[in-house]
Short mmCIF file of C-alpha atoms and ligand atoms in Angstrom, two decimals:
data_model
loop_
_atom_site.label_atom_id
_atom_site.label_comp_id
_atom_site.label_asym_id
_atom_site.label_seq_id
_atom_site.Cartn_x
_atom_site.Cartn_y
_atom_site.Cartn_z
CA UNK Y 1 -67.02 -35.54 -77.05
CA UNK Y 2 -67.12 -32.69 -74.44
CA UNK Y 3 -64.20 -31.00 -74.85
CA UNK Y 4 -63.58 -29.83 -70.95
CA UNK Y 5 -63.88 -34.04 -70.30
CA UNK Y 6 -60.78 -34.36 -72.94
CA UNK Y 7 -58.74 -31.97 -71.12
CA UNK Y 8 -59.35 -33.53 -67.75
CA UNK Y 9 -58.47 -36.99 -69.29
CA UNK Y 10 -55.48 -35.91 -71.28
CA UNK Y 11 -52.38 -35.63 -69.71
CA UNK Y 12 -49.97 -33.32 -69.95
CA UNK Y 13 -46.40 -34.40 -71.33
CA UNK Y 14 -44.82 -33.09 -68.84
CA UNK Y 15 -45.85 -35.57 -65.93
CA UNK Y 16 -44.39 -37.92 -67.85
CA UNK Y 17 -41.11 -39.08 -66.83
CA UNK Y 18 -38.00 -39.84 -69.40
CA UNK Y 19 -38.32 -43.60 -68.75
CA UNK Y 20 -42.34 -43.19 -69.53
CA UNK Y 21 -41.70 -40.91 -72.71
CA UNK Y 22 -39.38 -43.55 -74.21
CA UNK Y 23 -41.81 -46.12 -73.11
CA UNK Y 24 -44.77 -44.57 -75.11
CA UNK Y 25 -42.71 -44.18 -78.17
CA UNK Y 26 -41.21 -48.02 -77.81
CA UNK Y 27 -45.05 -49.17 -77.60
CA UNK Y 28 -45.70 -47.36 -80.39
CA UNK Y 29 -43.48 -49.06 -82.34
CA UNK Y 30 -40.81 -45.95 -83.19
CA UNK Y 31 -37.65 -46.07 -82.43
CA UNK Y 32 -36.48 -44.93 -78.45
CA UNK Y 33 -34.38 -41.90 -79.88
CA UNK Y 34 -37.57 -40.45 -80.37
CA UNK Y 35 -38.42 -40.01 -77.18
CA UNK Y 36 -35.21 -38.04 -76.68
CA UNK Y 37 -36.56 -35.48 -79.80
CA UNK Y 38 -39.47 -35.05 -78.10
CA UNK Y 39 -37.44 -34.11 -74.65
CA UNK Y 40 -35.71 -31.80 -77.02
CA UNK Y 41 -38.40 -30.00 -77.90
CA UNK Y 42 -40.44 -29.99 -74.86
CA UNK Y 43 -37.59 -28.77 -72.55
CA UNK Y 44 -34.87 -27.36 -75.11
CA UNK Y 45 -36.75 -25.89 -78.30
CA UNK Y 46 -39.44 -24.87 -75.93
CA UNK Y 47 -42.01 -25.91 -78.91
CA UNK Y 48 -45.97 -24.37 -78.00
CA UNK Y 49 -47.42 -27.61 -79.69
CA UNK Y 50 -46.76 -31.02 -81.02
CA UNK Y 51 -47.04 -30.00 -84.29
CA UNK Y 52 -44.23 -27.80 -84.61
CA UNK Y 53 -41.91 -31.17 -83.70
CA UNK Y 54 -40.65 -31.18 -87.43
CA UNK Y 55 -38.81 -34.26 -86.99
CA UNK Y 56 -41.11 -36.32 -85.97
CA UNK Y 57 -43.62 -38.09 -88.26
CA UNK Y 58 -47.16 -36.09 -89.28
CA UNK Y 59 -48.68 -39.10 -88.12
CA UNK Y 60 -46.93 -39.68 -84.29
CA UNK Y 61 -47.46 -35.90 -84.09
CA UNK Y 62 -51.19 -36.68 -84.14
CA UNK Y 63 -50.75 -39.71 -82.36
CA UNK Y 64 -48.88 -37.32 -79.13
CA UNK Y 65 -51.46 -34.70 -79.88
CA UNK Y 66 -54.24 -37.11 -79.31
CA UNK Y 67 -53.04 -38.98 -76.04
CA UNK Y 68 -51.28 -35.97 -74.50
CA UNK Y 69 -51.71 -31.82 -74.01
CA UNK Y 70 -48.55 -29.61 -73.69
CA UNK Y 71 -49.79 -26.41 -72.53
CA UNK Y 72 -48.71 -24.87 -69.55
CA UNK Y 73 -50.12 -25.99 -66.32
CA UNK Y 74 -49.93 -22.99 -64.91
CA UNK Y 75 -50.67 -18.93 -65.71
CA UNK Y 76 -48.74 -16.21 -64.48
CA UNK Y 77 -51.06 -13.54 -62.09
CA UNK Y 78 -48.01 -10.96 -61.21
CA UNK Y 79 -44.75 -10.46 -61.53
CA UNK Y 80 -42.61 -8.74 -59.19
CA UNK Y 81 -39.35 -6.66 -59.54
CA UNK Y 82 -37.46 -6.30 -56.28
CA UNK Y 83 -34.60 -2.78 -55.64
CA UNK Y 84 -31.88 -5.71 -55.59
CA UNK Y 85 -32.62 -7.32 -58.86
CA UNK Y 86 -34.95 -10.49 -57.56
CA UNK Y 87 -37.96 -11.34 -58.68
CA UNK Y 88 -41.23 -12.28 -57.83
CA UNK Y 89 -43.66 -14.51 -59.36
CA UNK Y 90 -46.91 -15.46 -58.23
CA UNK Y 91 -48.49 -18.14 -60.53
CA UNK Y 92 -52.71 -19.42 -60.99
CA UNK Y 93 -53.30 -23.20 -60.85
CA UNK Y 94 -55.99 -24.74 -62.90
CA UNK Y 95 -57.63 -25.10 -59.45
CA UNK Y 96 -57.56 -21.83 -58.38
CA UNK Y 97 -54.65 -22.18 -55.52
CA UNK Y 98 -51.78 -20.43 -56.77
CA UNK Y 99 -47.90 -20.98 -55.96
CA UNK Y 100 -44.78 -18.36 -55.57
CA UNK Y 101 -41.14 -18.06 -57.38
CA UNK Y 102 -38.72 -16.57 -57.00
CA UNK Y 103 -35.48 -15.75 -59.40
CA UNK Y 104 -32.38 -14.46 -57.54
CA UNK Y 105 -29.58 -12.95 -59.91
CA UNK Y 106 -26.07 -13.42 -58.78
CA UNK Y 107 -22.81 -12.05 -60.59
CA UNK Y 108 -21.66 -15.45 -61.41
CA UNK Y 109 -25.54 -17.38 -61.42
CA UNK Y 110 -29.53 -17.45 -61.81
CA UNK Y 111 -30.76 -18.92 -58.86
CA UNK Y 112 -34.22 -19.84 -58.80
CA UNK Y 113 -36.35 -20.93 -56.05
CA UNK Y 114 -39.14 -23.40 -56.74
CA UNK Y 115 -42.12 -24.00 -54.97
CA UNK Y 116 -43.04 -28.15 -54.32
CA UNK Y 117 -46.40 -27.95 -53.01
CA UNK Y 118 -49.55 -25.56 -52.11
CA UNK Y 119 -48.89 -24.79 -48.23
CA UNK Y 120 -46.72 -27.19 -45.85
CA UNK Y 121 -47.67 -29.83 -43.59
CA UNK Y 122 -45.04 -29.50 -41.55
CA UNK Y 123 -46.05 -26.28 -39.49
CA UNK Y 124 -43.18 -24.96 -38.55
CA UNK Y 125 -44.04 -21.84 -36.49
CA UNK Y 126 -41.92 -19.21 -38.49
CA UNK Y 127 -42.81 -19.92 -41.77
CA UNK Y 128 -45.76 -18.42 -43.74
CA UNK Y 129 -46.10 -21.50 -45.32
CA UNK Y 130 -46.69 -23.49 -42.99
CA UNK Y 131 -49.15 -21.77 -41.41
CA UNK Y 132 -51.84 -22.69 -44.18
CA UNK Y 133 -51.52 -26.35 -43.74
CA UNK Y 134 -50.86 -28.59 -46.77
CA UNK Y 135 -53.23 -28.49 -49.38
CA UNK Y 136 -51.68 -30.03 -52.42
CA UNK Y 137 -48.64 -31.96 -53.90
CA UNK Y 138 -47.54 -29.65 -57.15
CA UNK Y 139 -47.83 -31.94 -60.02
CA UNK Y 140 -44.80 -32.26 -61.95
CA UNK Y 141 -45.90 -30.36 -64.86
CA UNK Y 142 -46.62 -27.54 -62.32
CA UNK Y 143 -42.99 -27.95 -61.13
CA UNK Y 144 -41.70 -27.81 -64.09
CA UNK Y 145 -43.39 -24.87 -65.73
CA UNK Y 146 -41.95 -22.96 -62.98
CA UNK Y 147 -38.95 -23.19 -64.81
CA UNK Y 148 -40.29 -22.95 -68.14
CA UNK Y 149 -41.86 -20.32 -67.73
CA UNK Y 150 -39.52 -17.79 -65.73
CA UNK Y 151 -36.72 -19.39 -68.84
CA UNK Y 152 -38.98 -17.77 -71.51
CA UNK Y 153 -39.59 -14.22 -69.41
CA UNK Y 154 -35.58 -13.59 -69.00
CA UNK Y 155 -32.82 -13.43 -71.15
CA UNK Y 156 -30.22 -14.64 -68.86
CA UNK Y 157 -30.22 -18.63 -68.19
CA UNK Y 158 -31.78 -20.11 -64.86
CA UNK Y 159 -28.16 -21.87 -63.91
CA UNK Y 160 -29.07 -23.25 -60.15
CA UNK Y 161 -32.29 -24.40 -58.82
CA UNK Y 162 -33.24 -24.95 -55.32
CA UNK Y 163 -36.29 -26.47 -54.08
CA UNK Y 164 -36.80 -23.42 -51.19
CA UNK Y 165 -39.71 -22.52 -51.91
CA UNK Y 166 -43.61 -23.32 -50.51
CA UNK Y 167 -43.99 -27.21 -49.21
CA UNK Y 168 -41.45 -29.91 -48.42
CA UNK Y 169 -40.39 -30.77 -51.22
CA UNK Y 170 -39.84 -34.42 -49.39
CA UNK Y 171 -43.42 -34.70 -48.86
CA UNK Y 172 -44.06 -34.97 -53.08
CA UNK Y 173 -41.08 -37.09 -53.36
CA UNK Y 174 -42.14 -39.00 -56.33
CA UNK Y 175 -43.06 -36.15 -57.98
CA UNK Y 176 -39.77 -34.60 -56.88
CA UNK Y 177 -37.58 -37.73 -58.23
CA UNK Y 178 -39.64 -37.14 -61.42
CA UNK Y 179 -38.85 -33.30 -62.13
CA UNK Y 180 -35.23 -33.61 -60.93
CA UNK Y 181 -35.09 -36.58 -63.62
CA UNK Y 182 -36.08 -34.30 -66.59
CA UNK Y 183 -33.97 -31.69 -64.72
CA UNK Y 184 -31.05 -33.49 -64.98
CA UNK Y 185 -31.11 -35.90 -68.33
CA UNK Y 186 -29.04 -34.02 -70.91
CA UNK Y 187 -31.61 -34.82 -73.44
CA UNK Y 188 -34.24 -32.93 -71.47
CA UNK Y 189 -33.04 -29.90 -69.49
CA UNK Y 190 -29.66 -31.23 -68.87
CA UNK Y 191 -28.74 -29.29 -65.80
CA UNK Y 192 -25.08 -30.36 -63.62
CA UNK Y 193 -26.63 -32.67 -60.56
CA UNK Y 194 -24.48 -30.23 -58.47
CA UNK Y 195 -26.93 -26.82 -59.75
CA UNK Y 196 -29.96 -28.67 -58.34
CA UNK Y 197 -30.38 -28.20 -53.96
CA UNK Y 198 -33.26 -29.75 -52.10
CA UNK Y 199 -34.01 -28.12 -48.75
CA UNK Y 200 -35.71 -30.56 -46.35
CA UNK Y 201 -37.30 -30.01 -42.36
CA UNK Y 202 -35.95 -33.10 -41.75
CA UNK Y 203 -38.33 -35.99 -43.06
CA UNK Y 204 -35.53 -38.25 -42.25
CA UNK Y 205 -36.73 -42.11 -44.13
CA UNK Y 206 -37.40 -39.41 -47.38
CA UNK Y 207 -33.50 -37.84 -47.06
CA UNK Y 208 -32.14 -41.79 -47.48
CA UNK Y 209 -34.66 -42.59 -50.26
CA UNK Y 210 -33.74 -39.40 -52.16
CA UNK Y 211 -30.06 -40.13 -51.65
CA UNK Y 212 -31.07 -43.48 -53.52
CA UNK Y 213 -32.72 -42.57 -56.32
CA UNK Y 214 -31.07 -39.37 -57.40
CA UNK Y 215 -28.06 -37.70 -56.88
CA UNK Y 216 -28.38 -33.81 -55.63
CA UNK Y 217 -27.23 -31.18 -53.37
CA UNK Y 218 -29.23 -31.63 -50.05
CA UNK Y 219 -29.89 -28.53 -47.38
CA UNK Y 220 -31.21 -29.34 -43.94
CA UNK Y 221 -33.34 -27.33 -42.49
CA UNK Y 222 -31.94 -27.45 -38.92
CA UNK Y 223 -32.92 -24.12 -36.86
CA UNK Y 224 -32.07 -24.90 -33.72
CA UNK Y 225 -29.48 -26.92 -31.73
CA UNK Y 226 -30.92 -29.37 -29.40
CA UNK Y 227 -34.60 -31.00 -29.31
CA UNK Y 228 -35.56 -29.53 -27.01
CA UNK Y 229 -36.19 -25.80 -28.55
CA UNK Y 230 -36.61 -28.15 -31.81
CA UNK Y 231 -39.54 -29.35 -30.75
CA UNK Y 232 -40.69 -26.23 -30.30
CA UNK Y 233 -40.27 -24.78 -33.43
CA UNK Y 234 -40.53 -27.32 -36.05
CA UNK Y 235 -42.83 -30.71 -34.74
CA UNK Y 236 -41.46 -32.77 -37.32
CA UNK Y 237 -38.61 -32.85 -34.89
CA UNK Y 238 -40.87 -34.83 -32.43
CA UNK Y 239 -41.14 -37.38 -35.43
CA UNK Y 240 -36.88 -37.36 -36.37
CA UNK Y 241 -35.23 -35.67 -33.59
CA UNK Y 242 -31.99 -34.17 -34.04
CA UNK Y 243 -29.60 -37.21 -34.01
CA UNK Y 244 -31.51 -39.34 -36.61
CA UNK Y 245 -31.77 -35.82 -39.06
CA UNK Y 246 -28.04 -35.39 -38.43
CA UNK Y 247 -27.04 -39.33 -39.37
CA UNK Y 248 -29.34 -39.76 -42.06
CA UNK Y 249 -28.29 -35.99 -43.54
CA UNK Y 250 -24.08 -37.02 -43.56
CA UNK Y 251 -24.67 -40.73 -45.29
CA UNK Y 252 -26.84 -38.41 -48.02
CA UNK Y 253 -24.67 -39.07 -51.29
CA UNK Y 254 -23.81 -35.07 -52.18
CA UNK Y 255 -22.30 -34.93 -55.74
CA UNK Y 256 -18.20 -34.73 -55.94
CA UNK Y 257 -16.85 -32.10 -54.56
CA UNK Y 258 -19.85 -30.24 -52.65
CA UNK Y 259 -20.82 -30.08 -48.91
CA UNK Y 260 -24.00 -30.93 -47.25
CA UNK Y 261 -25.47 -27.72 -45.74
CA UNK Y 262 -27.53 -26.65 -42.87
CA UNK Y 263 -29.37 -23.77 -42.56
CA UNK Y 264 -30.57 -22.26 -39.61
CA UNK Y 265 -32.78 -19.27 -39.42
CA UNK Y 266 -32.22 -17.37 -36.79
CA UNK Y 267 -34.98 -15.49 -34.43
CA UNK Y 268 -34.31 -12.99 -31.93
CA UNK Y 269 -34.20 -14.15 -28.34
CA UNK Y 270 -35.11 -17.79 -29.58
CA UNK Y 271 -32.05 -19.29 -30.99
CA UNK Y 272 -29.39 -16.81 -31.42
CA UNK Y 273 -27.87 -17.20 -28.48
CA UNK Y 274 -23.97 -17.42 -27.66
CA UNK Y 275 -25.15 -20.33 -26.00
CA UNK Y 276 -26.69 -21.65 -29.01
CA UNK Y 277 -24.18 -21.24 -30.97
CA UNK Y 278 -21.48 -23.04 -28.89
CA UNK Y 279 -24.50 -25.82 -29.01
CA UNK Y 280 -24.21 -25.83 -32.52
CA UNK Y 281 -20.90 -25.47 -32.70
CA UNK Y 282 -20.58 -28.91 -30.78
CA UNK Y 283 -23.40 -30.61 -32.87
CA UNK Y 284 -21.63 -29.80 -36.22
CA UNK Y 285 -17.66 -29.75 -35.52
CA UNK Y 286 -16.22 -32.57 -37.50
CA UNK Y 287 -19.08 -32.68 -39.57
CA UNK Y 288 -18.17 -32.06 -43.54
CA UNK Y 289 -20.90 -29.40 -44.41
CA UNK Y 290 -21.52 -26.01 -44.81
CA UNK Y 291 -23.66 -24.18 -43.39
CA UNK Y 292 -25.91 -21.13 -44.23
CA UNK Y 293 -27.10 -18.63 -41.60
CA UNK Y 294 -30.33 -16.38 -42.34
CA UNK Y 295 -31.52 -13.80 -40.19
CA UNK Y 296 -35.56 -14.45 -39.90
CA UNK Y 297 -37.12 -12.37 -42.60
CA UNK Y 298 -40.55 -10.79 -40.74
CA UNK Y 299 -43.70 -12.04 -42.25
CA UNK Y 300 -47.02 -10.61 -40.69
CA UNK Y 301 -48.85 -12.07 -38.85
CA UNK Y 302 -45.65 -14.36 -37.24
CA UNK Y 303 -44.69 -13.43 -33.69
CA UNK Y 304 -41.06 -13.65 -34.13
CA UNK Y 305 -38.16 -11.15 -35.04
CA UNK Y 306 -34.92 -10.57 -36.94
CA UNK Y 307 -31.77 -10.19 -34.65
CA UNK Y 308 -29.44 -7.55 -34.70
CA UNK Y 309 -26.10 -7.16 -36.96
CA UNK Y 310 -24.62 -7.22 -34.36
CA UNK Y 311 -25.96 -10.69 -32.98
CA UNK Y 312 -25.72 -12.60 -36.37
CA UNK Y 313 -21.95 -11.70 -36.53
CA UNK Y 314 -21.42 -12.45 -32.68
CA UNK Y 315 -23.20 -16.21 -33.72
CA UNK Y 316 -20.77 -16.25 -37.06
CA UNK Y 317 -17.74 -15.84 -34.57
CA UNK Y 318 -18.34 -18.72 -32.55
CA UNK Y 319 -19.37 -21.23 -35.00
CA UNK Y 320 -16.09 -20.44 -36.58
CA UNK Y 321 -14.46 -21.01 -33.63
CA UNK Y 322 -15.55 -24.42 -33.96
CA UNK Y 323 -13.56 -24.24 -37.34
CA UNK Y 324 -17.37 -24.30 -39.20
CA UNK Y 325 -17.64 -22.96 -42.35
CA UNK Y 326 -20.33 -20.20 -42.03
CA UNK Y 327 -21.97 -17.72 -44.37
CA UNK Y 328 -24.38 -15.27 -43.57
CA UNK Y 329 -27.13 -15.45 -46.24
CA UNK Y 330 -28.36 -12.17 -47.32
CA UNK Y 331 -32.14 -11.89 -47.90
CA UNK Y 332 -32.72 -11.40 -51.24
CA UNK Y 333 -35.93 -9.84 -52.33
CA UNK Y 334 -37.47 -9.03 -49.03
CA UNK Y 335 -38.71 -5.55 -50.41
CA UNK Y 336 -41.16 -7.86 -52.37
CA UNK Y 337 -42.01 -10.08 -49.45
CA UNK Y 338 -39.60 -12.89 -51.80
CA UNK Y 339 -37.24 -13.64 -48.96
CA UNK Y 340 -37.30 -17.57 -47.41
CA UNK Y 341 -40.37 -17.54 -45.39
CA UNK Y 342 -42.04 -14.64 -47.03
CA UNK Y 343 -43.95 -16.33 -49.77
CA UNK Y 344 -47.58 -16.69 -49.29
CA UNK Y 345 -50.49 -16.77 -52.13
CA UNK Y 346 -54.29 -16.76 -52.36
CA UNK Y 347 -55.99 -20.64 -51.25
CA UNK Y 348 -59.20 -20.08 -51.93
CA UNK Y 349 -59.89 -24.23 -51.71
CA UNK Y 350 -58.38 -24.47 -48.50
CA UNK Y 351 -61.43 -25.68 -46.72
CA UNK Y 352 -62.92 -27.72 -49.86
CA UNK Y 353 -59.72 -29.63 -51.00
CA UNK Y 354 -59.41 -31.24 -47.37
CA UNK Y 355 -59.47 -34.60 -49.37
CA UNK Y 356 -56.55 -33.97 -51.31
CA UNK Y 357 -54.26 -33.01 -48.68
CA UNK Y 358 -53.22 -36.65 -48.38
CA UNK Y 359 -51.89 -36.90 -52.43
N1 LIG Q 401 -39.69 -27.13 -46.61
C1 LIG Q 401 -38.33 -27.00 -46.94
C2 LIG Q 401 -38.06 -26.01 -48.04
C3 LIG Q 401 -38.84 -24.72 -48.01
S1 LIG Q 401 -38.46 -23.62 -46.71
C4 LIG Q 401 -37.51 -26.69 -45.69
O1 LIG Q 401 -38.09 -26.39 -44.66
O2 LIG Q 401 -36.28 -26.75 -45.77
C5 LIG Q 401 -36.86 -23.01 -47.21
C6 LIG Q 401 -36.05 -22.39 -46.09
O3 LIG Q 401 -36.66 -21.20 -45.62
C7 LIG Q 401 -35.90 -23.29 -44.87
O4 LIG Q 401 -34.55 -23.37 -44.50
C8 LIG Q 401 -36.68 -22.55 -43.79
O5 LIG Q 401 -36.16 -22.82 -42.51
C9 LIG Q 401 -36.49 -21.12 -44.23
N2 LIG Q 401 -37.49 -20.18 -43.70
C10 LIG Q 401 -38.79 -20.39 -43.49
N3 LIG Q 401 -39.37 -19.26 -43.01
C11 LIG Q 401 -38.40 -18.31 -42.94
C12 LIG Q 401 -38.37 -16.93 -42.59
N4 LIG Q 401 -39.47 -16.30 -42.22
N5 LIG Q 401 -37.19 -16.28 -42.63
C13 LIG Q 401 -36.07 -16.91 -43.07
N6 LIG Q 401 -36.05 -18.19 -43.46
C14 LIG Q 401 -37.21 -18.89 -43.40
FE1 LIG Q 402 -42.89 -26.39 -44.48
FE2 LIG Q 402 -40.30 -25.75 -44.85
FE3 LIG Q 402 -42.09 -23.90 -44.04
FE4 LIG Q 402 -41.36 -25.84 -42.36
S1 LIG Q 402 -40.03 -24.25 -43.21
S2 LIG Q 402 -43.46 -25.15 -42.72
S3 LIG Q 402 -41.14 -27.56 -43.77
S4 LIG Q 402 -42.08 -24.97 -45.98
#
């Protein structure tokens, strides 16, 4: 058989969910805790093939290596060292598109930020991102080699992982549900529920199913305070204005003990106002959440600007005068162009995979 046919056919383990794992090994006739050895060594033992799976039968290693591949789905092209310690990593696709991550160290964590799709839909007009246009849903093997992948380059743990990086990660929910489900099981990656944040625009009927099938941190991306300059700005808001994003965000099931966020970028003369801010203030007093501030990183070729020190602490001020709880998020990386809105890659099928950009 032609061998490049085989690897289109086969897929690769890790697209397979826990549930579809066990339910492979059940029809199989073995036992279900073998579908937790194989999470083991998948996710944990971070085995390169199905034969090194010692505990597993010669025979149902054949049988895996036959109806599945494990290799990674993606190749690294460069990796980036920013002055503060973040990095940079811009990955190849089997397709040629490639995706960006980015690994911020902390004192007490590893943060890293994951892409969910090639481009954005959503075309929001400060991000990079979205200026490309959606071309792809990341599979979840892609999603998950991410992870892998930056694990195996650095000796401290990833310990938090937010979904901040190119694409909505609500538009490739089931993919999403799928990656945060291998995420999460102990006998797969087995990371705390409350180290995982997904950072939505606003697709509001996507925040309630998400709150229903898994339980995670959830950042909204608000960015401005009324629908008005919403509109403007991000035109999913013409689809869930304000008051629907803001219900459907505080019935989202957080896990025990953490705060639904907002963040709000904010651009010079747009929406960093004093008048904004007592807007916001309004919007969010009485609201449990937290939320995160971040001065618009400059991209080239967007139009917009950063705002002074000065005017990110005046807006600080007033939204704690509405007894908000407010932090100024530093932007990691931005030597490196890693900062939130500053990733961008090559998309050399942008005009040939138009018929994909509906997966
Ligand atoms: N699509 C999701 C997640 C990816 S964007 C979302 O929009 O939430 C992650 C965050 O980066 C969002 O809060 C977004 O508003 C912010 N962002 C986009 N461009 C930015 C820029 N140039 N400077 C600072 N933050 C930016
Ligand atoms: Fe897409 Fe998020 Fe960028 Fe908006 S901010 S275009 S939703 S990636």
């Amino acid at each position: 058989m032609d061998t490049k046919m085989l690897e289109k056919e086969t897929k690769n383990i890790k697209d397979l969910s826990p549930l579809e794992i066990e339910k492979f090994v059940l029809e199989n006739n073995m036992k279900p805790f073998r579908a937790k050895q194989i999470g083991k060594w998948v996710y944990q033992k971070k085995a390169a093939c199905f034969d090194e799976m010692s505990d597993l039968s010669k025979d149902f290693r054949d049988l895996l290596e036959l109806s599945f591949s494990m290799e990674h789905s993606i190749e690294l092209d460069l990796e980036q060292i920013s002055k503060d310690g973040t990095k940079k990593y811009l990955f190849n696709l089997s397709d040629g598109n490639q995706i960006e991550t980015v690994l911020i160290p902390e004192k007490s964590r590893n943060t890293l930020c994951i892409s969910s799709q090639v481009g954005c839909a959503l075309g929001c007009t400060f991000c990079l991102t979205g200026t490309v246009g959606k071309i792809r849903n990341l599979k979840p093997s892609e999603i998950l080699d991410q992870y892998l992948m930056v694990s195996k380059y650095n000796d401290d743990k990833v310990t938090n992982i937010v979904f901040m990086g190119m694409g909505e990660p609500l538009d490739n929910i089931n993919n999403l549900v799928r990656v945060i489900n291998i995420l999460t099981d102990p006998n797969y990656i087995g990371l705390s529920p409350k180290r995982i944040t997904v950072s939505t625009s606003g697709l509001v009927p996507k925040i309630k199913e998400l709150g229903e099938k898994v339980s995670v941190n959830l950042a909204v991306s608000l960015n401005a305070p009324t629908d008005e300059l919403r509109d403007e700005i991000m035109p999913v808001n013409k689809r869930y204005p304000i008051s629907a994003l803001i219900d459907a965000s505080v019935k989202f099931p957080v896990p025990n003990r953490k705060y639904l966020m907002f963040e709000y970028v904010l651009l010079k003369d747009v929406n960093d106002t004093d008048s904004d801010a007592h807007t916001l203030g309004r919007l969010l007093s009485g609201i449990k959440c937290k939320i995160n501030v971040i001065p618009f990183n400059e991209a080239q070729p967007l139009p917009y600007k950063s705002p002074s020190r000065e005017r990110v602490l005046k807006f600080q001020e007033i939204l704690i005068s509405y007894k908000i709880n407010v932090r100024i998020r530093k932007s990691r990386g931005s030597d490196i162009l890693g900062a939130c809105g500053q990733l961008a890659a090559k998309y050399p099928s942008k005009k040939t995979n138009k018929a994909q950009a509906n997966n």
